[in-house]
mmCIF file of C-alpha atoms in Angstrom:
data_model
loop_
_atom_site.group_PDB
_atom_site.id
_atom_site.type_symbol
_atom_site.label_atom_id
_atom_site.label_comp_id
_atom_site.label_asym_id
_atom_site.label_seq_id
_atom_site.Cartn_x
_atom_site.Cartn_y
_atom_site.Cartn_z
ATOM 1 C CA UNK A 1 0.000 0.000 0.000
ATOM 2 C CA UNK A 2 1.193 3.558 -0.917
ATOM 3 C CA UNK A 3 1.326 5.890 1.643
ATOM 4 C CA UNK A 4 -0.246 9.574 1.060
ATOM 5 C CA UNK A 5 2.183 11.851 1.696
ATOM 6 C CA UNK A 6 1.130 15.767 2.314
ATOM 7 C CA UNK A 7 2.374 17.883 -0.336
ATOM 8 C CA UNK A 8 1.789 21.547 -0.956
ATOM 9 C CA UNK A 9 -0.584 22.490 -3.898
ATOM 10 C CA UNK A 10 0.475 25.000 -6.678
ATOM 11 C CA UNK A 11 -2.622 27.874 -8.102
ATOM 12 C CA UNK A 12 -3.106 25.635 -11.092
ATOM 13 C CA UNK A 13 -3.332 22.290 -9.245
ATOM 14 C CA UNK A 14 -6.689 20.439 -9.799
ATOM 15 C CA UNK A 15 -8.504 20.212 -6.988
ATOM 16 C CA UNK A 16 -10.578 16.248 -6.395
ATOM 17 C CA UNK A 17 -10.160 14.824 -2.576
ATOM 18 C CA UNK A 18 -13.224 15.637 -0.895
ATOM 19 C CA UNK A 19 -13.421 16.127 3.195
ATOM 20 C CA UNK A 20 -12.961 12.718 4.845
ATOM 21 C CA UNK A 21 -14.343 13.642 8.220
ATOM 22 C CA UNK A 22 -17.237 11.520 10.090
ATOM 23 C CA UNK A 23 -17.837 12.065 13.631
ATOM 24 C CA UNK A 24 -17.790 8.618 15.472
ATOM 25 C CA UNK A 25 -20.274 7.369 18.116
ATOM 26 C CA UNK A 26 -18.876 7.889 21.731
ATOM 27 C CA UNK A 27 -17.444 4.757 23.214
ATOM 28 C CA UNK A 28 -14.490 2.167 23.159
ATOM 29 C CA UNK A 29 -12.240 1.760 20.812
ATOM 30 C CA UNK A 30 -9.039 -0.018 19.387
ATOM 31 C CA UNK A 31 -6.554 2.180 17.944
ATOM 32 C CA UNK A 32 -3.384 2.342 15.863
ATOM 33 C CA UNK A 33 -0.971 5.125 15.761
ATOM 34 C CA UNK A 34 -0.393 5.696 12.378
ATOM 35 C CA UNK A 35 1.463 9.234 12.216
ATOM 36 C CA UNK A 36 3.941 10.494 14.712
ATOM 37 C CA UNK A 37 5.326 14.089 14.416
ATOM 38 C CA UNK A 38 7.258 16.810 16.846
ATOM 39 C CA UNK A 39 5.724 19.828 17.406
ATOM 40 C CA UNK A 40 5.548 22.681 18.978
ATOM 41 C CA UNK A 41 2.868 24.235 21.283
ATOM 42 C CA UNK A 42 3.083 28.239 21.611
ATOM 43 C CA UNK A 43 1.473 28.189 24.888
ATOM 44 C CA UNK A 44 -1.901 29.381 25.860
ATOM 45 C CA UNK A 45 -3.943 30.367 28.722
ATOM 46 C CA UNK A 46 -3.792 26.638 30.077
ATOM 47 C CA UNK A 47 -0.492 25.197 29.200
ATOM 48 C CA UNK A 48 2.933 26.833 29.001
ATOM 49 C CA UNK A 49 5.231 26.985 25.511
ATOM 50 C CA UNK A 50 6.151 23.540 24.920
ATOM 51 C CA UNK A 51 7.213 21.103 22.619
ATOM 52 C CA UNK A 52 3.861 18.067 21.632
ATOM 53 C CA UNK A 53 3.893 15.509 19.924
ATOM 54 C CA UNK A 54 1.161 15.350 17.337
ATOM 55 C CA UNK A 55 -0.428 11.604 16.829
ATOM 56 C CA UNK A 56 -2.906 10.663 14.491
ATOM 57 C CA UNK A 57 -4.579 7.752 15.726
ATOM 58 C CA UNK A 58 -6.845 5.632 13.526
ATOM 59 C CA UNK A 59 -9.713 3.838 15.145
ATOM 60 C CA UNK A 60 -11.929 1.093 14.849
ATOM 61 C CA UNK A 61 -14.717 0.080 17.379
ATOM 62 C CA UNK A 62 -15.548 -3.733 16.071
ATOM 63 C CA UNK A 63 -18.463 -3.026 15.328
ATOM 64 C CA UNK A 64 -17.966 -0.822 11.566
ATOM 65 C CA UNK A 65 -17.288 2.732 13.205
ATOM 66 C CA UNK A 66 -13.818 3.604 12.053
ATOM 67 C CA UNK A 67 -11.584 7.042 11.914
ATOM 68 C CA UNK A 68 -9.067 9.218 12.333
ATOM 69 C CA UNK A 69 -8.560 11.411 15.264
ATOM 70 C CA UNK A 70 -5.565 13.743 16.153
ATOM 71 C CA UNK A 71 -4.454 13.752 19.752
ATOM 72 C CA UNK A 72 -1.761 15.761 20.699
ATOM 73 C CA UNK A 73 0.547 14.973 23.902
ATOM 74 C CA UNK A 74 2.311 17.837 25.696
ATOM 75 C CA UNK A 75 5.386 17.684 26.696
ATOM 76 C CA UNK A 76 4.661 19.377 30.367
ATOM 77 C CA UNK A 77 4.684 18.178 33.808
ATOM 78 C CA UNK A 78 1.371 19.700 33.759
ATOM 79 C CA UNK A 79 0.166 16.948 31.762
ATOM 80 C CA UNK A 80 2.503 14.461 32.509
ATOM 81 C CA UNK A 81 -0.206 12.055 34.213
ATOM 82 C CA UNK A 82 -1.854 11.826 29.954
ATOM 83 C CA UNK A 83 1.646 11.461 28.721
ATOM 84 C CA UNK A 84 1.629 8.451 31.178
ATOM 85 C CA UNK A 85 -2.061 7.144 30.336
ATOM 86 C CA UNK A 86 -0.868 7.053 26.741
ATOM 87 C CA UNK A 87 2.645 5.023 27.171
ATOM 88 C CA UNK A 88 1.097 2.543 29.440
ATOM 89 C CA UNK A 89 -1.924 2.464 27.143
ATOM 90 C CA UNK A 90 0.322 1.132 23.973
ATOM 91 C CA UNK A 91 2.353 -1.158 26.675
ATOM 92 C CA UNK A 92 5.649 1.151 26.807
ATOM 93 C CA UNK A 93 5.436 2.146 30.335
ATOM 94 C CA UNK A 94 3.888 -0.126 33.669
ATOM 95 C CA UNK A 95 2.135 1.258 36.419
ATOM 96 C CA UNK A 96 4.404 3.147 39.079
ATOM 97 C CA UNK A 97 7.455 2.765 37.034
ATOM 98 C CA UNK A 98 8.987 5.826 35.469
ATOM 99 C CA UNK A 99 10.487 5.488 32.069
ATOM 100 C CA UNK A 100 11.850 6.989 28.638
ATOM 101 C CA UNK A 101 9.561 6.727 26.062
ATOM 102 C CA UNK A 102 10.355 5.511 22.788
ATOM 103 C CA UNK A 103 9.452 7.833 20.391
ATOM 104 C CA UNK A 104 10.934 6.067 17.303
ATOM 105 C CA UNK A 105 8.375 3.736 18.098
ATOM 106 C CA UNK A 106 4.833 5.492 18.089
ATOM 107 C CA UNK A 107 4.359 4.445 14.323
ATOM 108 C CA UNK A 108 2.032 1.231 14.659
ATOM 109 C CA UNK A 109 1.900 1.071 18.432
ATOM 110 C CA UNK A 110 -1.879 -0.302 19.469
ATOM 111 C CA UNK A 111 -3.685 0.400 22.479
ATOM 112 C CA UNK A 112 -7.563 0.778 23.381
ATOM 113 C CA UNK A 113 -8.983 3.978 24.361
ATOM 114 C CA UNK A 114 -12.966 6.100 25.196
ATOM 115 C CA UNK A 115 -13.861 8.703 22.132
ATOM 116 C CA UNK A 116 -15.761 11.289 23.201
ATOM 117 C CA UNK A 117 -17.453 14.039 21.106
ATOM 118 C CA UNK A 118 -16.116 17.442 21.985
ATOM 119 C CA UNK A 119 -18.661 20.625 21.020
ATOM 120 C CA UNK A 120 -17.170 23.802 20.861
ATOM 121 C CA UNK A 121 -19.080 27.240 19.250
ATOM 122 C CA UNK A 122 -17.039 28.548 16.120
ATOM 123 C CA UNK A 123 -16.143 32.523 15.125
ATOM 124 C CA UNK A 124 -19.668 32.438 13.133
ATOM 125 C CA UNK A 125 -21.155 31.173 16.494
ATOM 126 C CA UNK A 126 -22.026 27.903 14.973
ATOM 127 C CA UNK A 127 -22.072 24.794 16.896
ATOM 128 C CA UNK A 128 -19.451 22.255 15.981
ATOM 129 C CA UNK A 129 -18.642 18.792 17.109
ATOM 130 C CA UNK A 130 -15.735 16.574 16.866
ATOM 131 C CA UNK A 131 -14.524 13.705 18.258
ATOM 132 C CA UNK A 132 -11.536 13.219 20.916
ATOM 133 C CA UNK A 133 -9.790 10.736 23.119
ATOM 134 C CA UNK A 134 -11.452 11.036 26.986
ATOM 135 C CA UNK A 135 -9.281 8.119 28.353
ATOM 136 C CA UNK A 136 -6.943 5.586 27.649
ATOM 137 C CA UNK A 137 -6.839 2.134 29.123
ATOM 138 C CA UNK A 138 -4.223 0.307 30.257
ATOM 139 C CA UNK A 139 -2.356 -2.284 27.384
ATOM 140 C CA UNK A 140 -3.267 -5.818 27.563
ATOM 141 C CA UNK A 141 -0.516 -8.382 26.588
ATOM 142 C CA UNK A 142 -2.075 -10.521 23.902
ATOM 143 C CA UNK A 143 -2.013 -13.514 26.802
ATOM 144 C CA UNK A 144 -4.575 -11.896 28.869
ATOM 145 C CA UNK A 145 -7.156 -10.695 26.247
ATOM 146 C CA UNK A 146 -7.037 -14.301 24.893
ATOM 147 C CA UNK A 147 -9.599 -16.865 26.143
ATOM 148 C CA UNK A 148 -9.232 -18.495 29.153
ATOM 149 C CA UNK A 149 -8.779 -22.357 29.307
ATOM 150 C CA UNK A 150 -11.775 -24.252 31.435
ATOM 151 C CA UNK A 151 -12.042 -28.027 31.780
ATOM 152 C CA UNK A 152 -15.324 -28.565 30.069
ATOM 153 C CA UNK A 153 -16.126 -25.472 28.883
ATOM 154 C CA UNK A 154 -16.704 -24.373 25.341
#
C-alpha cells in the first residue's frame, strides 16, 4: 500500500479529494498510531510553551465505526499524568514505574482507548462537534485478552 504523503498544492493544481471527516459514536475503541510528528505548542492560557507531539490515531470500534482522530501529547509536567495514560496504554510504560519513552516507536503502536465528542461554538457562532480521546486504558498483553482455558467449557 502507498502511503499519502502531504504535499503543498500550486494555483493551477486540480482540486478532487473531498473532506474525509465523520464524527464517530462515543465509546471504546481499538486504535493504531499511524502518524507520529514533533511539534511545537506556543502556549496558551492553560499550558505553558512547549514542545507536543502530534499523533494521528486511527480507530476502529468492532463493530464498523472507524476514523481518524488527532491527539496531541504535551510535553509538560502539567500533563505528565496523559503522557503516562498514553505510554502505558500502547504497553511502553507499567504502572508506578517511570520510564523513557520511545518515540521512534509510536508508528504502529496499538492500544484501546474512550472517544468522546467534543462541542465547541465557532467565530460564526455555529455549533461544531468533533470527536476526541477522553481516556486511555491500560495495554493488555495478547495472553490476557485471549480466552481463558476451562475443563469442560466451550
Amino acid at each position: 500500500m502507498m502511503a499519502d504523503f502531504e504535499r503543498e498544492l500550486d494555483w493551477d493544481d486540480e482540486i478532487s479529494k473531498e473532506s474525509e471527516f465523520t464524527l464517530l459514536p462515543e465509546g471504546d475503541y481499538k486504535f493504531t498510531v499511524v502518524n507520529f510528528t514533533r511539534g511545537w505548542h506556543n502556549g496558551s492560557a492553560k499550558l505553558k510553551a512547549c514542545k507536543k507531539a502530534e499523533l494521528e490515531l486511527n480507530v476502529d470500534d468492532g463493530k464498523g465505526n472507524t476514523g481518524t482522530i488527532q491527539h496531541n501529547l504535551f510535553l509538560s509536567t502539567k500533563t505528565e499524568g496523559m503522557i503516562s495514560a498514553f505510554l502505558i496504554a500502547i504497553g511502553q510504560k507499567k504502572r508506578g514505574e517511570p520510564v523513557k519513552p520511545n518515540w521512534n516507536a509510536m508508528v504502529g503502536a496499538q492500544g484501546r482507548c474512550k472517544v468522546g465528542i467534543h462541542e465547541w461554538v465557532n467565530d460564526k457562532g455555529e455549533t461544531m462537534k468533533s470527536n476526541q480521546i477522553k481516556k486511555f486504558y491500560d495495554h493488555e498483553s495478547p495472553a490476557a485478552s485471549a480466552p481463558k482455558f476451562q475443563a469442560g467449557k466451550f
